Structure formats: structure tokens, C-alpha cells
PDB file of C-alpha atoms and ligand atoms in Angstrom:
ATOM      1  CA  UNK A   1      91.312 152.019  25.825  1.00 95.00           C
ATOM      2  CA  UNK A   2      94.168 149.978  24.128  1.00 97.00           C
ATOM      3  CA  UNK A   3      97.127 151.804  25.477  1.00 97.00           C
ATOM      4  CA  UNK A   4     100.696 151.156  23.782  1.00 98.00           C
ATOM      5  CA  UNK A   5     103.299 153.088  25.868  1.00 98.00           C
ATOM      6  CA  UNK A   6     105.771 153.949  23.024  1.00 99.00           C
ATOM      7  CA  UNK A   7     109.345 154.954  23.587  1.00 99.00           C
ATOM      8  CA  UNK A   8     110.922 156.613  20.459  1.00 99.00           C
ATOM      9  CA  UNK A   9     114.472 155.980  21.053  1.00 99.00           C
ATOM     10  CA  UNK A  10     116.364 158.675  18.802  1.00 99.00           C
ATOM     11  CA  UNK A  11     119.852 157.850  18.530  1.00 98.00           C
ATOM     12  CA  UNK A  12     122.659 160.347  18.351  1.00 98.00           C
ATOM     13  CA  UNK A  13     125.549 160.045  15.569  1.00 98.00           C
ATOM     14  CA  UNK A  14     127.246 156.675  15.216  1.00 98.00           C
ATOM     15  CA  UNK A  15     130.473 157.071  13.608  1.00 98.00           C
ATOM     16  CA  UNK A  16     132.089 155.111  10.941  1.00 98.00           C
ATOM     17  CA  UNK A  17     134.583 153.566  13.491  1.00 98.00           C
ATOM     18  CA  UNK A  18     132.004 152.792  16.059  1.00 98.00           C
ATOM     19  CA  UNK A  19     131.316 149.041  16.431  1.00 97.00           C
ATOM     20  CA  UNK A  20     127.881 147.390  16.378  1.00 98.00           C
ATOM     21  CA  UNK A  21     128.470 146.370  20.148  1.00 97.00           C
ATOM     22  CA  UNK A  22     128.975 150.226  21.054  1.00 98.00           C
ATOM     23  CA  UNK A  23     125.619 150.857  19.135  1.00 98.00           C
ATOM     24  CA  UNK A  24     123.858 148.096  20.896  1.00 98.00           C
ATOM     25  CA  UNK A  25     125.084 149.271  24.338  1.00 98.00           C
ATOM     26  CA  UNK A  26     123.550 152.496  23.572  1.00 98.00           C
ATOM     27  CA  UNK A  27     120.329 150.930  22.544  1.00 98.00           C
ATOM     28  CA  UNK A  28     120.204 148.835  25.627  1.00 98.00           C
ATOM     29  CA  UNK A  29     120.658 151.825  27.954  1.00 98.00           C
ATOM     30  CA  UNK A  30     117.731 153.468  25.987  1.00 98.00           C
ATOM     31  CA  UNK A  31     115.678 150.348  26.543  1.00 98.00           C
ATOM     32  CA  UNK A  32     116.563 150.451  30.579  1.00 98.00           C
ATOM     33  CA  UNK A  33     115.357 154.215  30.485  1.00 98.00           C
ATOM     34  CA  UNK A  34     112.212 152.989  28.518  1.00 98.00           C
ATOM     35  CA  UNK A  35     111.460 150.239  31.210  1.00 98.00           C
ATOM     36  CA  UNK A  36     111.639 152.807  34.064  1.00 98.00           C
ATOM     37  CA  UNK A  37     109.196 154.939  32.155  1.00 98.00           C
ATOM     38  CA  UNK A  38     106.653 151.865  31.648  1.00 98.00           C
ATOM     39  CA  UNK A  39     107.197 151.572  27.722  1.00 98.00           C
ATOM     40  CA  UNK A  40     105.753 148.424  26.224  1.00 98.00           C
ATOM     41  CA  UNK A  41     107.417 149.221  22.869  1.00 98.00           C
ATOM     42  CA  UNK A  42     110.393 150.885  21.884  1.00 99.00           C
ATOM     43  CA  UNK A  43     111.176 152.136  18.301  1.00 99.00           C
ATOM     44  CA  UNK A  44     114.722 152.906  17.089  1.00 99.00           C
ATOM     45  CA  UNK A  45     116.076 154.554  13.923  1.00 98.00           C
ATOM     46  CA  UNK A  46     116.605 153.394  10.368  1.00 98.00           C
ATOM     47  CA  UNK A  47     120.297 151.468   9.961  1.00 98.00           C
ATOM     48  CA  UNK A  48     120.409 151.660  13.932  1.00 98.00           C
ATOM     49  CA  UNK A  49     123.434 149.307  14.256  1.00 98.00           C
ATOM     50  CA  UNK A  50     125.845 151.454  12.279  1.00 98.00           C
ATOM     51  CA  UNK A  51     126.805 154.682  10.625  1.00 98.00           C
ATOM     52  CA  UNK A  52     124.543 155.719   7.644  1.00 98.00           C
ATOM     53  CA  UNK A  53     126.940 153.875   5.601  1.00 98.00           C
ATOM     54  CA  UNK A  54     125.340 154.634   2.176  1.00 98.00           C
ATOM     55  CA  UNK A  55     127.048 158.153   2.180  1.00 97.00           C
ATOM     56  CA  UNK A  56     130.418 156.153   1.557  1.00 97.00           C
ATOM     57  CA  UNK A  57     131.415 155.112  -1.851  1.00 97.00           C
ATOM     58  CA  UNK A  58     132.690 151.671  -1.886  1.00 97.00           C
ATOM     59  CA  UNK A  59     133.621 149.162  -4.968  1.00 97.00           C
ATOM     60  CA  UNK A  60     134.715 146.071  -3.014  1.00 98.00           C
ATOM     61  CA  UNK A  61     131.610 144.031  -2.307  1.00 98.00           C
ATOM     62  CA  UNK A  62     133.255 142.238   0.419  1.00 98.00           C
ATOM     63  CA  UNK A  63     133.668 145.714   2.119  1.00 98.00           C
ATOM     64  CA  UNK A  64     130.089 146.594   1.606  1.00 98.00           C
ATOM     65  CA  UNK A  65     129.107 143.295   2.942  1.00 98.00           C
ATOM     66  CA  UNK A  66     130.544 144.048   6.385  1.00 98.00           C
ATOM     67  CA  UNK A  67     127.960 146.562   6.902  1.00 98.00           C
ATOM     68  CA  UNK A  68     125.032 143.916   6.531  1.00 98.00           C
ATOM     69  CA  UNK A  69     123.586 141.516   8.995  1.00 98.00           C
ATOM     70  CA  UNK A  70     123.264 137.809   7.682  1.00 98.00           C
ATOM     71  CA  UNK A  71     120.966 136.793  10.788  1.00 98.00           C
ATOM     72  CA  UNK A  72     118.449 138.412  12.999  1.00 98.00           C
ATOM     73  CA  UNK A  73     119.044 138.202  16.019  1.00 98.00           C
ATOM     74  CA  UNK A  74     122.910 137.382  15.451  1.00 97.00           C
ATOM     75  CA  UNK A  75     125.698 137.501  17.938  1.00 96.00           C
ATOM     76  CA  UNK A  76     126.037 141.106  18.137  1.00 97.00           C
ATOM     77  CA  UNK A  77     122.258 141.734  18.408  1.00 98.00           C
ATOM     78  CA  UNK A  78     121.256 138.946  20.768  1.00 98.00           C
ATOM     79  CA  UNK A  79     122.034 141.049  23.790  1.00 98.00           C
ATOM     80  CA  UNK A  80     119.433 143.563  22.636  1.00 98.00           C
ATOM     81  CA  UNK A  81     116.785 140.822  22.281  1.00 98.00           C
ATOM     82  CA  UNK A  82     117.595 139.461  25.625  1.00 98.00           C
ATOM     83  CA  UNK A  83     117.062 142.904  27.377  1.00 98.00           C
ATOM     84  CA  UNK A  84     113.945 143.559  25.382  1.00 98.00           C
ATOM     85  CA  UNK A  85     112.599 140.105  26.611  1.00 98.00           C
ATOM     86  CA  UNK A  86     113.578 140.620  29.975  1.00 98.00           C
ATOM     87  CA  UNK A  87     111.847 144.000  30.040  1.00 98.00           C
ATOM     88  CA  UNK A  88     108.788 142.529  28.227  1.00 98.00           C
ATOM     89  CA  UNK A  89     109.249 145.576  25.723  1.00 98.00           C
ATOM     90  CA  UNK A  90     108.436 144.985  22.042  1.00 98.00           C
ATOM     91  CA  UNK A  91     111.153 146.628  19.815  1.00 99.00           C
ATOM     92  CA  UNK A  92     111.261 147.953  16.319  1.00 99.00           C
ATOM     93  CA  UNK A  93     114.710 148.836  14.556  1.00 99.00           C
ATOM     94  CA  UNK A  94     116.364 149.219  11.009  1.00 99.00           C
ATOM     95  CA  UNK A  95     119.309 147.197   9.971  1.00 99.00           C
ATOM     96  CA  UNK A  96     120.841 146.318   6.599  1.00 99.00           C
ATOM     97  CA  UNK A  97     119.963 142.770   5.855  1.00 98.00           C
ATOM     98  CA  UNK A  98     122.076 140.309   3.443  1.00 98.00           C
ATOM     99  CA  UNK A  99     119.627 137.319   2.893  1.00 98.00           C
ATOM    100  CA  UNK A 100     121.027 133.779   2.573  1.00 98.00           C
ATOM    101  CA  UNK A 101     120.440 133.978  -1.163  1.00 98.00           C
ATOM    102  CA  UNK A 102     122.837 137.104  -1.393  1.00 98.00           C
ATOM    103  CA  UNK A 103     120.034 139.620  -1.644  1.00 98.00           C
ATOM    104  CA  UNK A 104     120.644 143.321   0.247  1.00 98.00           C
ATOM    105  CA  UNK A 105     117.823 145.305   1.663  1.00 99.00           C
ATOM    106  CA  UNK A 106     117.286 148.190   3.781  1.00 99.00           C
ATOM    107  CA  UNK A 107     115.217 146.378   6.446  1.00 99.00           C
ATOM    108  CA  UNK A 108     113.148 146.924   9.828  1.00 98.00           C
ATOM    109  CA  UNK A 109     111.701 144.359  12.140  1.00 98.00           C
ATOM    110  CA  UNK A 110     109.082 144.536  14.952  1.00 98.00           C
ATOM    111  CA  UNK A 111     109.197 142.089  17.700  1.00 98.00           C
ATOM    112  CA  UNK A 112     106.400 141.192  20.298  1.00 98.00           C
ATOM    113  CA  UNK A 113     107.071 141.566  24.044  1.00 98.00           C
ATOM    114  CA  UNK A 114     108.778 138.114  24.186  1.00 98.00           C
ATOM    115  CA  UNK A 115     111.332 139.286  21.782  1.00 98.00           C
ATOM    116  CA  UNK A 116     109.915 137.087  18.696  1.00 98.00           C
ATOM    117  CA  UNK A 117     110.035 138.859  15.416  1.00 98.00           C
ATOM    118  CA  UNK A 118     106.402 139.345  14.171  1.00 98.00           C
ATOM    119  CA  UNK A 119     106.864 141.995  11.451  1.00 98.00           C
ATOM    120  CA  UNK A 120     109.471 142.739   8.709  1.00 98.00           C
ATOM    121  CA  UNK A 121     109.537 145.262   6.180  1.00 99.00           C
ATOM    122  CA  UNK A 122     112.017 146.039   3.380  1.00 99.00           C
ATOM    123  CA  UNK A 123     112.389 149.828   2.278  1.00 99.00           C
ATOM    124  CA  UNK A 124     110.743 150.413  -0.996  1.00 98.00           C
ATOM    125  CA  UNK A 125     111.375 154.178  -1.901  1.00 98.00           C
ATOM    126  CA  UNK A 126     115.331 154.203  -1.985  1.00 98.00           C
ATOM    127  CA  UNK A 127     116.541 157.550  -2.621  1.00 97.00           C
ATOM    128  CA  UNK A 128     119.746 158.748  -4.094  1.00 95.00           C
ATOM    129  CA  UNK A 129     122.037 157.454  -6.867  1.00 96.00           C
ATOM    130  CA  UNK A 130     124.072 154.148  -7.910  1.00 97.00           C
ATOM    131  CA  UNK A 131     127.241 155.502  -9.182  1.00 97.00           C
ATOM    132  CA  UNK A 132     129.799 158.014  -7.538  1.00 96.00           C
ATOM    133  CA  UNK A 133     128.433 161.451  -8.098  1.00 95.00           C
ATOM    134  CA  UNK A 134     131.293 164.151  -8.225  1.00 94.00           C
ATOM    135  CA  UNK A 135     128.817 167.044  -8.089  1.00 90.00           C
ATOM    136  CA  UNK A 136     127.461 166.294  -4.549  1.00 90.00           C
ATOM    137  CA  UNK A 137     128.839 167.438  -1.536  1.00 84.00           C
ATOM    138  CA  UNK A 138     128.138 163.924  -0.141  1.00 89.00           C
ATOM    139  CA  UNK A 139     127.079 160.710  -1.530  1.00 94.00           C
ATOM    140  CA  UNK A 140     123.723 159.033  -0.969  1.00 95.00           C
ATOM    141  CA  UNK A 141     124.179 155.542  -2.467  1.00 97.00           C
ATOM    142  CA  UNK A 142     121.148 153.721  -1.411  1.00 98.00           C
ATOM    143  CA  UNK A 143     120.577 152.517  -4.912  1.00 98.00           C
ATOM    144  CA  UNK A 144     124.002 151.234  -5.174  1.00 98.00           C
ATOM    145  CA  UNK A 145     123.776 149.192  -1.999  1.00 98.00           C
ATOM    146  CA  UNK A 146     119.967 147.881  -1.602  1.00 98.00           C
ATOM    147  CA  UNK A 147     117.387 146.373  -3.707  1.00 98.00           C
ATOM    148  CA  UNK A 148     113.940 147.758  -3.655  1.00 98.00           C
ATOM    149  CA  UNK A 149     111.808 145.969  -0.864  1.00 98.00           C
ATOM    150  CA  UNK A 150     109.790 143.044  -2.184  1.00 98.00           C
ATOM    151  CA  UNK A 151     107.299 142.657   0.655  1.00 98.00           C
ATOM    152  CA  UNK A 152     104.892 145.586  -0.102  1.00 98.00           C
ATOM    153  CA  UNK A 153     103.715 147.393   2.987  1.00 98.00           C
ATOM    154  CA  UNK A 154     102.612 144.651   5.149  1.00 98.00           C
ATOM    155  CA  UNK A 155     100.864 145.184   8.509  1.00 98.00           C
ATOM    156  CA  UNK A 156     100.752 142.738  11.818  1.00 98.00           C
ATOM    157  CA  UNK A 157      98.346 142.228  14.455  1.00 98.00           C
ATOM    158  CA  UNK A 158     100.163 142.386  17.734  1.00 98.00           C
ATOM    159  CA  UNK A 159      99.818 144.112  21.322  1.00 97.00           C
ATOM    160  CA  UNK A 160      96.205 144.438  20.758  1.00 97.00           C
ATOM    161  CA  UNK A 161      96.284 146.474  17.541  1.00 98.00           C
ATOM    162  CA  UNK A 162      97.589 146.556  13.904  1.00 98.00           C
ATOM    163  CA  UNK A 163     101.171 147.810  13.334  1.00 99.00           C
ATOM    164  CA  UNK A 164     102.824 148.591  10.086  1.00 98.00           C
ATOM    165  CA  UNK A 165     106.476 149.902   9.189  1.00 99.00           C
ATOM    166  CA  UNK A 166     108.268 152.037   6.685  1.00 99.00           C
ATOM    167  CA  UNK A 167     111.646 153.510   6.462  1.00 99.00           C
ATOM    168  CA  UNK A 168     113.042 157.057   6.004  1.00 98.00           C
ATOM    169  CA  UNK A 169     112.197 158.357   2.452  1.00 98.00           C
ATOM    170  CA  UNK A 170     109.075 156.145   2.499  1.00 98.00           C
ATOM    171  CA  UNK A 171     107.583 158.613   4.718  1.00 98.00           C
ATOM    172  CA  UNK A 172     107.357 161.409   2.358  1.00 98.00           C
ATOM    173  CA  UNK A 173     104.944 159.413   0.003  1.00 98.00           C
ATOM    174  CA  UNK A 174     101.169 159.337   0.658  1.00 98.00           C
ATOM    175  CA  UNK A 175     100.951 155.901  -0.953  1.00 98.00           C
ATOM    176  CA  UNK A 176     102.956 154.328   1.720  1.00 98.00           C
ATOM    177  CA  UNK A 177     100.610 155.326   4.706  1.00 98.00           C
ATOM    178  CA  UNK A 178      97.515 154.644   2.327  1.00 98.00           C
ATOM    179  CA  UNK A 179      98.409 151.105   1.544  1.00 98.00           C
ATOM    180  CA  UNK A 180      98.677 150.437   5.163  1.00 99.00           C
ATOM    181  CA  UNK A 181      95.621 152.550   6.035  1.00 98.00           C
ATOM    182  CA  UNK A 182      93.757 150.228   3.641  1.00 98.00           C
ATOM    183  CA  UNK A 183      94.902 147.210   5.898  1.00 98.00           C
ATOM    184  CA  UNK A 184      93.477 149.163   9.125  1.00 98.00           C
ATOM    185  CA  UNK A 185      96.854 150.239  10.324  1.00 99.00           C
ATOM    186  CA  UNK A 186      96.732 151.773  13.790  1.00 98.00           C
ATOM    187  CA  UNK A 187     100.467 152.642  14.353  1.00 99.00           C
ATOM    188  CA  UNK A 188     103.145 153.150  11.792  1.00 99.00           C
ATOM    189  CA  UNK A 189     106.695 152.755  12.933  1.00 99.00           C
ATOM    190  CA  UNK A 190     109.541 154.272  11.164  1.00 98.00           C
ATOM    191  CA  UNK A 191     113.057 155.232  11.468  1.00 98.00           C
ATOM    192  CA  UNK A 192     115.105 157.789   9.396  1.00 98.00           C
ATOM    193  CA  UNK A 193     118.394 159.291   8.670  1.00 98.00           C
ATOM    194  CA  UNK A 194     117.942 162.743   7.046  1.00 97.00           C
ATOM    195  CA  UNK A 195     120.800 165.121   6.356  1.00 96.00           C
ATOM    196  CA  UNK A 196     120.440 168.703   7.844  1.00 94.00           C
ATOM    197  CA  UNK A 197     121.465 170.207   4.550  1.00 86.00           C
ATOM    198  CA  UNK A 198     120.277 169.531   0.878  1.00 81.00           C
ATOM    199  CA  UNK A 199     123.404 169.598  -1.279  1.00 75.00           C
ATOM    200  CA  UNK A 200     121.128 170.056  -4.338  1.00 77.00           C
ATOM    201  CA  UNK A 201     119.373 173.005  -2.630  1.00 83.00           C
ATOM    202  CA  UNK A 202     121.912 174.906  -0.518  1.00 82.00           C
ATOM    203  CA  UNK A 203     119.027 177.454   0.839  1.00 87.00           C
ATOM    204  CA  UNK A 204     117.369 174.738   2.390  1.00 87.00           C
ATOM    205  CA  UNK A 205     118.578 174.439   6.187  1.00 89.00           C
ATOM    206  CA  UNK A 206     117.728 172.231   9.037  1.00 92.00           C
ATOM    207  CA  UNK A 207     114.442 174.200   9.813  1.00 94.00           C
ATOM    208  CA  UNK A 208     112.979 173.578   6.351  1.00 94.00           C
ATOM    209  CA  UNK A 209     114.107 169.955   6.677  1.00 95.00           C
ATOM    210  CA  UNK A 210     112.362 169.445  10.039  1.00 97.00           C
ATOM    211  CA  UNK A 211     109.125 171.208   8.560  1.00 98.00           C
ATOM    212  CA  UNK A 212     109.028 168.585   5.904  1.00 97.00           C
ATOM    213  CA  UNK A 213     109.387 165.862   8.353  1.00 98.00           C
ATOM    214  CA  UNK A 214     106.479 167.200  10.505  1.00 98.00           C
ATOM    215  CA  UNK A 215     104.530 167.766   7.477  1.00 98.00           C
ATOM    216  CA  UNK A 216     104.946 164.163   6.156  1.00 98.00           C
ATOM    217  CA  UNK A 217     104.399 162.456   9.393  1.00 98.00           C
ATOM    218  CA  UNK A 218     101.522 164.636  10.417  1.00 99.00           C
ATOM    219  CA  UNK A 219      99.668 164.300   7.091  1.00 98.00           C
ATOM    220  CA  UNK A 220     100.229 160.329   6.822  1.00 98.00           C
ATOM    221  CA  UNK A 221      98.674 160.190  10.534  1.00 99.00           C
ATOM    222  CA  UNK A 222      95.758 162.495   9.740  1.00 98.00           C
ATOM    223  CA  UNK A 223      94.765 161.182   6.469  1.00 98.00           C
ATOM    224  CA  UNK A 224      94.729 157.443   7.541  1.00 98.00           C
ATOM    225  CA  UNK A 225      93.738 158.133  11.278  1.00 98.00           C
ATOM    226  CA  UNK A 226      96.845 156.220  12.540  1.00 99.00           C
ATOM    227  CA  UNK A 227      99.411 156.933  15.143  1.00 99.00           C
ATOM    228  CA  UNK A 228     102.850 157.481  13.228  1.00 99.00           C
ATOM    229  CA  UNK A 229     106.031 157.246  15.261  1.00 99.00           C
ATOM    230  CA  UNK A 230     109.146 158.726  13.424  1.00 99.00           C
ATOM    231  CA  UNK A 231     112.494 158.296  15.156  1.00 99.00           C
ATOM    232  CA  UNK A 232     115.623 159.707  14.004  1.00 98.00           C
ATOM    233  CA  UNK A 233     119.523 159.368  13.896  1.00 98.00           C
ATOM    234  CA  UNK A 234     120.495 162.768  14.662  1.00 98.00           C
ATOM    235  CA  UNK A 235     123.696 164.936  14.936  1.00 98.00           C
ATOM    236  CA  UNK A 236     127.033 164.953  13.187  1.00 97.00           C
ATOM    237  CA  UNK A 237     128.250 161.504  11.770  1.00 97.00           C
ATOM    238  CA  UNK A 238     131.883 161.899  10.623  1.00 95.00           C
ATOM    239  CA  UNK A 239     131.108 165.569   9.762  1.00 95.00           C
ATOM    240  CA  UNK A 240     127.613 164.947   8.076  1.00 96.00           C
ATOM    241  CA  UNK A 241     124.792 166.551  10.051  1.00 96.00           C
ATOM    242  CA  UNK A 242     121.309 164.943  10.662  1.00 97.00           C
ATOM    243  CA  UNK A 243     118.222 166.536  11.713  1.00 97.00           C
ATOM    244  CA  UNK A 244     116.869 164.435  14.651  1.00 98.00           C
ATOM    245  CA  UNK A 245     113.490 165.766  15.157  1.00 98.00           C
ATOM    246  CA  UNK A 246     111.961 162.468  16.340  1.00 98.00           C
ATOM    247  CA  UNK A 247     108.285 162.660  17.028  1.00 99.00           C
ATOM    248  CA  UNK A 248     104.961 160.881  17.675  1.00 99.00           C
ATOM    249  CA  UNK A 249     101.774 162.008  15.572  1.00 99.00           C
ATOM    250  CA  UNK A 250      98.399 161.209  16.968  1.00 98.00           C
ATOM    251  CA  UNK A 251      95.511 160.122  14.561  1.00 98.00           C
ATOM    252  CA  UNK A 252      94.220 163.541  14.478  1.00 98.00           C
ATOM    253  CA  UNK A 253      97.636 164.566  12.885  1.00 98.00           C
ATOM    254  CA  UNK A 254      98.803 166.512  15.962  1.00 98.00           C
ATOM    255  CA  UNK A 255     102.307 166.097  17.365  1.00 98.00           C
ATOM    256  CA  UNK A 256     102.086 164.850  20.929  1.00 98.00           C
ATOM    257  CA  UNK A 257     105.765 164.566  21.704  1.00 98.00           C
ATOM    258  CA  UNK A 258     108.895 165.651  19.889  1.00 98.00           C
ATOM    259  CA  UNK A 259     112.666 165.184  20.758  1.00 98.00           C
ATOM    260  CA  UNK A 260     114.505 168.158  22.031  1.00 98.00           C
ATOM    261  CA  UNK A 261     118.073 167.176  21.174  1.00 98.00           C
ATOM    262  CA  UNK A 262     120.073 165.529  18.456  1.00 98.00           C
ATOM    263  CA  UNK A 263     121.522 163.025  20.896  1.00 98.00           C
ATOM    264  CA  UNK A 264     120.334 159.645  22.411  1.00 98.00           C
ATOM    265  CA  UNK A 265     116.803 160.600  23.717  1.00 98.00           C
ATOM    266  CA  UNK A 266     113.873 158.958  24.644  1.00 98.00           C
ATOM    267  CA  UNK A 267     110.454 160.388  23.918  1.00 99.00           C
ATOM    268  CA  UNK A 268     107.560 158.630  25.501  1.00 98.00           C
ATOM    269  CA  UNK A 269     103.900 158.812  25.045  1.00 98.00           C
ATOM    270  CA  UNK A 270     101.014 156.538  25.832  1.00 98.00           C
ATOM    271  CA  UNK A 271      99.315 155.987  22.797  1.00 98.00           C
ATOM    272  CA  UNK A 272      95.656 154.638  22.726  1.00 98.00           C
ATOM    273  CA  UNK A 273      94.755 152.778  19.661  1.00 98.00           C
ATOM    274  CA  UNK A 274      91.164 153.528  20.273  1.00 98.00           C
ATOM    275  CA  UNK A 275      91.917 157.214  19.349  1.00 98.00           C
ATOM    276  CA  UNK A 276      92.235 155.932  15.709  1.00 98.00           C
ATOM    277  CA  UNK A 277      88.456 154.977  15.355  1.00 98.00           C
ATOM    278  CA  UNK A 278      86.955 158.317  14.993  1.00 98.00           C
ATOM    279  CA  UNK A 279      88.838 159.290  12.031  1.00 98.00           C
ATOM    280  CA  UNK A 280      88.375 155.855  10.510  1.00 98.00           C
ATOM    281  CA  UNK A 281      84.804 155.848  11.049  1.00 98.00           C
ATOM    282  CA  UNK A 282      84.121 159.638  10.004  1.00 97.00           C
ATOM    283  CA  UNK A 283      85.908 161.548   7.220  1.00 95.00           C
ATOM    284  CA  UNK A 284      88.252 158.646   6.267  1.00 97.00           C
ATOM    285  CA  UNK A 285      85.647 155.957   6.408  1.00 98.00           C
ATOM    286  CA  UNK A 286      87.393 154.667   3.172  1.00 98.00           C
ATOM    287  CA  UNK A 287      84.708 152.192   2.395  1.00 98.00           C
ATOM    288  CA  UNK A 288      82.174 154.716   2.132  1.00 98.00           C
ATOM    289  CA  UNK A 289      83.919 157.670   0.538  1.00 98.00           C
ATOM    290  CA  UNK A 290      87.013 156.319  -1.537  1.00 98.00           C
ATOM    291  CA  UNK A 291      86.160 156.519  -5.341  1.00 98.00           C
ATOM    292  CA  UNK A 292      88.625 154.284  -6.820  1.00 98.00           C
ATOM    293  CA  UNK A 293      87.324 154.610 -10.334  1.00 98.00           C
ATOM    294  CA  UNK A 294      89.204 157.802 -10.512  1.00 98.00           C
ATOM    295  CA  UNK A 295      92.502 156.640  -8.925  1.00 98.00           C
ATOM    296  CA  UNK A 296      93.885 154.514 -11.679  1.00 97.00           C
ATOM    297  CA  UNK A 297      96.982 156.513 -12.820  1.00 97.00           C
ATOM    298  CA  UNK A 298      98.476 156.064  -9.397  1.00 97.00           C
ATOM    299  CA  UNK A 299      99.243 152.693 -10.194  1.00 97.00           C
ATOM    300  CA  UNK A 300      99.299 152.744 -13.794  1.00 97.00           C
ATOM    301  CA  UNK A 301     102.050 155.432 -14.230  1.00 97.00           C
ATOM    302  CA  UNK A 302     105.118 156.393 -12.427  1.00 97.00           C
ATOM    303  CA  UNK A 303     106.240 159.607 -14.207  1.00 97.00           C
ATOM    304  CA  UNK A 304     104.084 162.913 -14.762  1.00 98.00           C
ATOM    305  CA  UNK A 305     102.189 162.907 -18.164  1.00 97.00           C
ATOM    306  CA  UNK A 306     101.204 166.482 -18.929  1.00 98.00           C
ATOM    307  CA  UNK A 307      98.238 167.408 -21.098  1.00 97.00           C
ATOM    308  CA  UNK A 308      99.199 168.468 -24.635  1.00 98.00           C
ATOM    309  CA  UNK A 309      99.591 172.162 -25.072  1.00 95.00           C
TER     310      UNK A 309
HETATM  311  N1  LIG B 401     117.813 157.658   4.433  1.00 61.43           N
HETATM  312  C1  LIG B 401     116.897 158.455   3.701  1.00 61.43           C
HETATM  313  O1  LIG B 401     116.134 157.826   2.963  1.00 61.43           O
HETATM  314  N2  LIG B 401     117.057 159.744   3.568  1.00 61.43           N
HETATM  315  C2  LIG B 401     116.381 160.538   2.757  1.00 61.43           C
HETATM  316  C3  LIG B 401     117.174 161.811   2.151  1.00 61.43           C
HETATM  317  C4  LIG B 401     118.142 161.251   1.240  1.00 61.43           C
HETATM  318  C5  LIG B 401     116.328 163.041   1.679  1.00 61.43           C
HETATM  319  C6  LIG B 401     115.082 161.142   3.375  1.00 61.43           C
HETATM  320  O2  LIG B 401     114.043 161.100   2.686  1.00 61.43           O
HETATM  321  O3  LIG B 401     115.221 161.691   4.480  1.00 61.43           O
END
């Protein structure tokens, strides 16, 4: 048995006017709850330190940069790292990263139980658009504010297992999980900010969006025989509702725990990394069964090329 007691720290809304310190106070309170419940790893959402700012159109780069972290940990985030070290809890959370070279990424990190950063990931599948779109009820400007990640999908050996990360929209792409699956991943950690409504498909409501969240996470878990921990920001951020629905999916694809609210809420499960072994040795024994000679177009083309009429 290789148990990792995972706390999924869903966060309710963070309003535009809320400070980093307010968000971090809430994260520390979730860490304290996690300690009481015996957690050894706590996972927080995408862009956990601020509101989901890509919904706001900004032209002034200096204003944009106020949403980014230039160092990690920095003065605001140090107390979170200190508390995590005190509790001997590894943490993973998302934030907007501004590098010393002036590059902007939507990033997440993983620490060990001594609060040392041992893993980093920069979001690859950036949804949305880069210019103001008057047709939309709300903007989704990730392509304006972030570069696509430049690190691939790395995995990290820590806490007795193999851990990987992805961020929000990445979770809808089977390639995300498979690239980590091919590196033996045993637990995928991901945070998300998903609106409850789709302005381009008004008939799609929160139930549909929660269904697609479960479908993506459960399929990624089952098809790679890995734990998947998906943690949301939920509730109403300045009038923009988000789905919540944080969950942990087991390597057989089943949901073992799911959030009940759209607020700050800790979901907890003792995840045995040895549960990954059966699937990785049988139906998803990649070395024996994959037929890469037939998969070429997956990496050779992006769009769809239909057969001639
Ligand atoms: N933050 C995200 O990546 N959100 C997307 C929305 C735009 C659909 C998601 O896939 O949930």
C-alpha cells in the first residue's frame, strides 16, 4: 500500500476586489482542516490566488501584470508555504507566472512535504480568444494574457509515487493524460475555473458542464490507470458563476469523492497508488498493446482532414 491522503481544497469565488492575502488566508484555513483530517497532500484550483482575471479585458500591460506573481514563494505566498511545512503537507496550486524574462504563463506547482517546489507545469491548451469579443456575454482572454506552456507534461517522483499536473482546459484532451500515462503517472493534479454557462451554447446549463467535467476526469483516470484529482473554483465571481464539482477519480475511473457545495470545501480521500498497478499491467499495458504505427496523425496534424467526397 502506498497511501497519499489527498485533500481537494475547492475554493468558492474570489472577487476582483479581493487581495492575495485574503485568498491565502482561506487557503491556510483549508490547510488547517486538511491537517486535522490527516492529509499529506492538498490540491488547490487554477489561478488560486486571484479572481479568474482573464474574463476582464485589459489593454494596459502594467495593469495586466498586477495579476501575476514574479516569484514563488513571494511575500504574499510565503505564509502558505510556511503553514504547509509546519503541517508536513505537500501542496499544489495554480497562479499566473511572470518570468524574469517577461514571459507570462498560467502555471501550477507541486511541493514536497517540506514545502520545496518539486514540480512545475505551464498550461498548454489555452482556451478563448485574444481580442475583445463583443458577441460574448463574457470574455475569456487566456490567449491574450498567457503564452502556451513550454514544458510539455512533465511528471515528478515524490511522496513514493509519480505525479503530474495539468490545468483546467487541458483536462478535456486525452493527449494530456496519455503523455503523462506514458511516463507512468499515478496521480494527476489539476485545478479549474469553468463557467456554469456557455455563452455560445445557451441551452447548456450547469448540469451539462458538470457532466463533461466528470466524463473528462473519469476517462483520463481509467484510460491511463491513474488517480485524477480535479479541484475547482466555484460560485459567483462578480456575477460570473462557476461550476465547482471538485472530485477525485480512482484508476478504475470511478469517482471516490465529490464536492457538495460551490464554496470553500475540503474533499478527502486516502488514495493508494498501488491501485494503479492492475490497469497498468492488464488492458492498459501500453508496452504490449499500443500500436504506434497507426497513431502518427495525432502528432502530425492539428485540424481535421476529411476524406475526399
Ligand atoms: N479556465 C479554463 O480553461 N476554462 C475552460 C472554459 C473556457 C471552457 C474549461 O475548459 O473549463
